[in-house]
């Protein structure tokens, strides 16, 4: 069931768009079912749940941390996380770099931008990132790969508004390409169950889909 939901969804995605199956709140067994046709990218938004599932499930899974990440919890996911989507401060970046170094690896990160009007959503502004570029921060952090950008649109039924926010995120991505290694900096993570098609039409290269695959959450 879950595996065929993933297959059907993947058929609708253009080749350049990757799918992160968001398994938060769902049991490990459902992830095993979801993997049966070969899907390996899963997303979680809580560190404890991510660690528990990492320990319980096959080590071939590529784990995406998609939620807000507190600095004091980076150490728990640093040994194994595949991509951290919600990097939203210089201090968090420095901590990820420090923990990655301890584990002698590079950790893939996306810069989260604040594109929604709600002030509950986290993220940088483009000016903050430009300042960090000018301070040479990203060259200094040798254990972090900056792989692109991530954003969450406002929770609204106004698709014009969501579209504007997605277009803004894609424009930030384009304005930053020249500052990063373009072989690595190539991900625009935007779009969820309700808006992934719109996100793709606005330039998304990675969609994070939960309820449309696993069913509604409580
Ligand atoms: C929960 C979540 C998703 C998936 O949401 P659905 O609407 O269930 O597809 C995507 N991104 C983030 C950051 C999330 O927290």
CSV table of C-alpha atoms and ligand atoms in Angstrom, one decimal:
chain,number,residue,atom,x,y,z
A,1,UNK,CA,0.0,0.0,0.0
A,2,UNK,CA,2.5,2.6,1.2
A,3,UNK,CA,5.1,1.5,-1.4
A,4,UNK,CA,2.5,1.9,-4.2
A,5,UNK,CA,1.6,5.3,-2.9
A,6,UNK,CA,5.3,6.3,-3.3
A,7,UNK,CA,5.5,4.7,-6.8
A,8,UNK,CA,2.4,6.5,-7.9
A,9,UNK,CA,3.7,9.8,-6.6
A,10,UNK,CA,7.1,9.3,-8.2
A,11,UNK,CA,5.5,8.8,-11.6
A,12,UNK,CA,4.0,12.3,-11.3
A,13,UNK,CA,7.4,13.9,-10.5
A,14,UNK,CA,9.7,15.2,-13.2
A,15,UNK,CA,13.1,13.4,-13.4
A,16,UNK,CA,14.9,16.3,-11.7
A,17,UNK,CA,12.7,16.3,-8.6
A,18,UNK,CA,13.6,14.0,-5.7
A,19,UNK,CA,11.1,12.8,-3.1
A,20,UNK,CA,11.6,12.8,0.6
A,21,UNK,CA,8.9,10.6,2.2
A,22,UNK,CA,8.0,12.3,5.5
A,23,UNK,CA,7.4,9.5,8.0
A,24,UNK,CA,7.1,11.6,11.2
A,25,UNK,CA,4.7,10.1,13.8
A,26,UNK,CA,4.4,6.9,11.7
A,27,UNK,CA,5.7,3.6,13.0
A,28,UNK,CA,8.9,2.0,11.8
A,29,UNK,CA,7.0,-0.9,10.3
A,30,UNK,CA,5.3,1.6,7.9
A,31,UNK,CA,8.7,2.7,6.8
A,32,UNK,CA,9.8,-0.9,6.1
A,33,UNK,CA,6.7,-1.2,4.0
A,34,UNK,CA,7.5,2.0,2.2
A,35,UNK,CA,11.0,0.7,1.4
A,36,UNK,CA,9.9,-2.5,-0.2
A,37,UNK,CA,10.1,-1.0,-3.8
A,38,UNK,CA,13.5,0.6,-3.1
A,39,UNK,CA,12.7,4.0,-1.8
A,40,UNK,CA,15.4,5.2,0.6
A,41,UNK,CA,14.8,8.9,1.4
A,42,UNK,CA,12.8,9.5,4.6
A,43,UNK,CA,12.2,12.7,6.6
A,44,UNK,CA,11.6,13.3,10.3
A,45,UNK,CA,11.1,16.5,12.2
A,46,UNK,CA,12.1,15.4,15.8
A,47,UNK,CA,15.6,14.4,16.8
A,48,UNK,CA,14.5,11.7,19.3
A,49,UNK,CA,12.2,10.0,16.8
A,50,UNK,CA,14.8,10.2,14.1
A,51,UNK,CA,17.4,8.5,16.3
A,52,UNK,CA,15.0,5.8,17.4
A,53,UNK,CA,14.0,5.0,13.8
A,54,UNK,CA,17.7,5.2,12.6
A,55,UNK,CA,18.5,2.5,15.2
A,56,UNK,CA,15.5,0.3,14.4
A,57,UNK,CA,15.7,0.4,10.6
A,58,UNK,CA,18.1,-0.6,7.8
A,59,UNK,CA,21.2,1.5,7.7
A,60,UNK,CA,20.7,2.0,3.9
A,61,UNK,CA,18.1,4.7,4.6
A,62,UNK,CA,19.0,8.3,3.9
A,63,UNK,CA,17.6,10.3,6.7
A,64,UNK,CA,16.5,13.9,6.2
A,65,UNK,CA,16.1,16.1,9.3
A,66,UNK,CA,13.3,18.4,8.1
A,67,UNK,CA,12.2,20.1,11.4
A,68,UNK,CA,13.6,22.9,13.5
A,69,UNK,CA,17.0,21.7,15.0
A,70,UNK,CA,18.2,22.8,18.3
A,71,UNK,CA,22.0,23.2,18.7
A,72,UNK,CA,22.3,20.9,21.7
A,73,UNK,CA,20.7,18.0,19.7
A,74,UNK,CA,23.0,18.1,16.6
A,75,UNK,CA,25.3,15.6,18.3
A,76,UNK,CA,22.7,12.9,18.3
A,77,UNK,CA,22.2,12.9,14.5
A,78,UNK,CA,25.7,14.0,13.4
A,79,UNK,CA,27.0,10.4,12.9
A,80,UNK,CA,24.4,9.4,10.3
A,81,UNK,CA,22.1,12.2,9.0
A,82,UNK,CA,22.0,12.5,5.2
A,83,UNK,CA,20.7,16.0,4.8
A,84,UNK,CA,19.7,18.7,7.4
A,85,UNK,CA,17.0,20.9,5.7
A,86,UNK,CA,16.3,23.4,8.5
A,87,UNK,CA,19.6,25.2,9.0
A,88,UNK,CA,18.5,28.7,10.1
A,89,UNK,CA,21.3,30.3,12.1
A,90,UNK,CA,25.1,30.8,12.1
A,91,UNK,CA,25.4,29.2,15.5
A,92,UNK,CA,23.6,26.1,14.3
A,93,UNK,CA,25.9,25.9,11.3
A,94,UNK,CA,29.0,26.2,13.5
A,95,UNK,CA,27.7,23.4,15.7
A,96,UNK,CA,26.9,21.1,12.8
A,97,UNK,CA,30.4,21.8,11.5
A,98,UNK,CA,31.9,21.0,14.9
A,99,UNK,CA,30.0,17.7,15.3
A,100,UNK,CA,30.7,16.7,11.7
A,101,UNK,CA,34.4,17.2,12.3
A,102,UNK,CA,34.2,14.9,15.4
A,103,UNK,CA,32.8,12.2,13.2
A,104,UNK,CA,35.2,12.9,10.4
A,105,UNK,CA,32.5,13.5,7.9
A,106,UNK,CA,30.9,16.4,6.0
A,107,UNK,CA,27.2,17.0,6.7
A,108,UNK,CA,24.9,18.1,3.9
A,109,UNK,CA,22.8,21.2,4.8
A,110,UNK,CA,20.2,23.3,3.2
A,111,UNK,CA,19.8,27.0,4.2
A,112,UNK,CA,16.3,27.6,5.4
A,113,UNK,CA,14.7,30.8,4.3
A,114,UNK,CA,11.9,32.6,6.0
A,115,UNK,CA,9.4,32.9,3.1
A,116,UNK,CA,6.1,32.7,5.0
A,117,UNK,CA,4.3,35.7,6.6
A,118,UNK,CA,3.8,33.8,9.9
A,119,UNK,CA,6.6,34.6,12.3
A,120,UNK,CA,6.4,31.1,13.8
A,121,UNK,CA,8.3,29.7,10.8
A,122,UNK,CA,12.1,29.8,11.1
A,123,UNK,CA,14.7,30.8,8.6
A,124,UNK,CA,17.3,33.3,7.3
A,125,UNK,CA,16.7,36.4,5.2
A,126,UNK,CA,18.7,36.7,2.0
A,127,UNK,CA,20.5,39.7,3.5
A,128,UNK,CA,21.7,37.6,6.5
A,129,UNK,CA,23.1,35.0,4.1
A,130,UNK,CA,24.8,37.6,2.0
A,131,UNK,CA,26.4,39.0,5.1
A,132,UNK,CA,27.7,35.5,6.1
A,133,UNK,CA,29.1,35.0,2.6
A,134,UNK,CA,30.9,38.3,2.9
A,135,UNK,CA,32.3,37.2,6.2
A,136,UNK,CA,33.6,34.1,4.4
A,137,UNK,CA,31.8,31.8,6.9
A,138,UNK,CA,31.0,29.1,4.4
A,139,UNK,CA,34.6,28.6,3.3
A,140,UNK,CA,35.6,28.4,7.0
A,141,UNK,CA,33.2,25.6,7.7
A,142,UNK,CA,35.1,22.7,6.2
A,143,UNK,CA,32.8,20.0,7.4
A,144,UNK,CA,29.5,21.3,6.0
A,145,UNK,CA,28.3,21.0,2.5
A,146,UNK,CA,25.8,23.7,1.5
A,147,UNK,CA,23.6,21.9,-0.9
A,148,UNK,CA,20.8,24.4,-1.5
A,149,UNK,CA,17.8,26.1,0.1
A,150,UNK,CA,14.7,25.1,1.9
A,151,UNK,CA,11.5,26.9,2.7
A,152,UNK,CA,8.0,26.5,4.0
A,153,UNK,CA,5.1,28.5,2.6
A,154,UNK,CA,2.5,30.2,4.7
A,155,UNK,CA,-0.3,27.9,5.8
A,156,UNK,CA,-3.1,29.3,3.7
A,157,UNK,CA,-5.6,28.3,0.9
A,158,UNK,CA,-4.5,31.3,-1.1
A,159,UNK,CA,-2.4,29.6,-3.8
A,160,UNK,CA,-1.3,33.0,-5.3
A,161,UNK,CA,0.4,33.8,-2.0
A,162,UNK,CA,2.0,30.3,-1.8
A,163,UNK,CA,3.2,30.7,-5.3
A,164,UNK,CA,4.8,34.1,-4.6
A,165,UNK,CA,6.6,32.6,-1.6
A,166,UNK,CA,7.9,29.6,-3.7
A,167,UNK,CA,9.1,32.0,-6.4
A,168,UNK,CA,10.9,34.1,-3.8
A,169,UNK,CA,12.7,31.0,-2.5
A,170,UNK,CA,13.7,30.0,-6.0
A,171,UNK,CA,15.0,33.5,-6.7
A,172,UNK,CA,17.2,33.3,-3.5
A,173,UNK,CA,18.6,30.0,-4.7
A,174,UNK,CA,19.5,31.5,-8.1
A,175,UNK,CA,21.1,34.6,-6.6
A,176,UNK,CA,23.3,32.3,-4.4
A,177,UNK,CA,24.5,29.8,-7.0
A,178,UNK,CA,27.6,31.8,-7.9
A,179,UNK,CA,28.7,31.9,-4.3
A,180,UNK,CA,28.7,28.1,-3.7
A,181,UNK,CA,30.0,25.0,-5.5
A,182,UNK,CA,27.3,24.5,-8.1
A,183,UNK,CA,28.1,20.8,-8.3
A,184,UNK,CA,26.9,20.6,-4.7
A,185,UNK,CA,24.5,23.6,-4.4
A,186,UNK,CA,21.6,22.2,-6.5
A,187,UNK,CA,18.7,21.6,-4.2
A,188,UNK,CA,15.5,23.7,-3.8
A,189,UNK,CA,13.5,21.9,-1.1
A,190,UNK,CA,9.9,23.1,-1.2
A,191,UNK,CA,6.5,21.6,-1.5
A,192,UNK,CA,4.5,19.2,0.7
A,193,UNK,CA,1.4,17.0,0.2
A,194,UNK,CA,-0.9,20.0,-0.6
A,195,UNK,CA,1.3,22.1,-2.7
A,196,UNK,CA,4.1,20.0,-4.3
A,197,UNK,CA,2.9,20.4,-7.8
A,198,UNK,CA,2.8,24.2,-7.4
A,199,UNK,CA,6.3,24.0,-5.8
A,200,UNK,CA,7.6,22.1,-8.8
A,201,UNK,CA,6.2,24.6,-11.2
A,202,UNK,CA,8.1,27.3,-9.3
A,203,UNK,CA,11.4,25.4,-9.4
A,204,UNK,CA,11.4,22.9,-6.6
A,205,UNK,CA,13.9,20.0,-7.0
A,206,UNK,CA,13.0,18.2,-3.8
A,207,UNK,CA,9.5,17.7,-2.3
A,208,UNK,CA,8.8,16.6,1.2
A,209,UNK,CA,5.6,14.6,1.2
A,210,UNK,CA,4.0,13.0,4.3
A,211,UNK,CA,0.3,12.6,4.6
A,212,UNK,CA,-0.3,12.0,0.8
A,213,UNK,CA,1.9,8.9,1.3
A,214,UNK,CA,1.3,7.7,4.8
A,215,UNK,CA,-2.1,9.0,5.5
A,216,UNK,CA,-3.2,11.8,7.8
A,217,UNK,CA,-1.4,12.3,11.1
A,218,UNK,CA,-3.2,12.6,14.5
B,1,LIG,C1,5.3,17.5,8.2
B,1,LIG,C2,6.2,18.2,7.2
B,1,LIG,C3,6.1,18.0,5.8
B,1,LIG,C4,5.1,17.0,5.2
B,1,LIG,O1,3.8,17.5,5.3
B,1,LIG,P1,2.6,16.8,4.6
B,1,LIG,O2,1.6,17.9,4.5
B,1,LIG,O3,2.1,15.7,5.5
B,1,LIG,O4,3.0,16.3,3.3
B,1,LIG,C5,7.0,18.6,5.0
B,1,LIG,N1,7.9,19.5,5.5
B,1,LIG,C6,8.1,19.7,6.8
B,1,LIG,C7,9.1,20.6,7.3
B,1,LIG,C8,7.2,19.1,7.7
B,1,LIG,O5,7.3,19.3,9.0
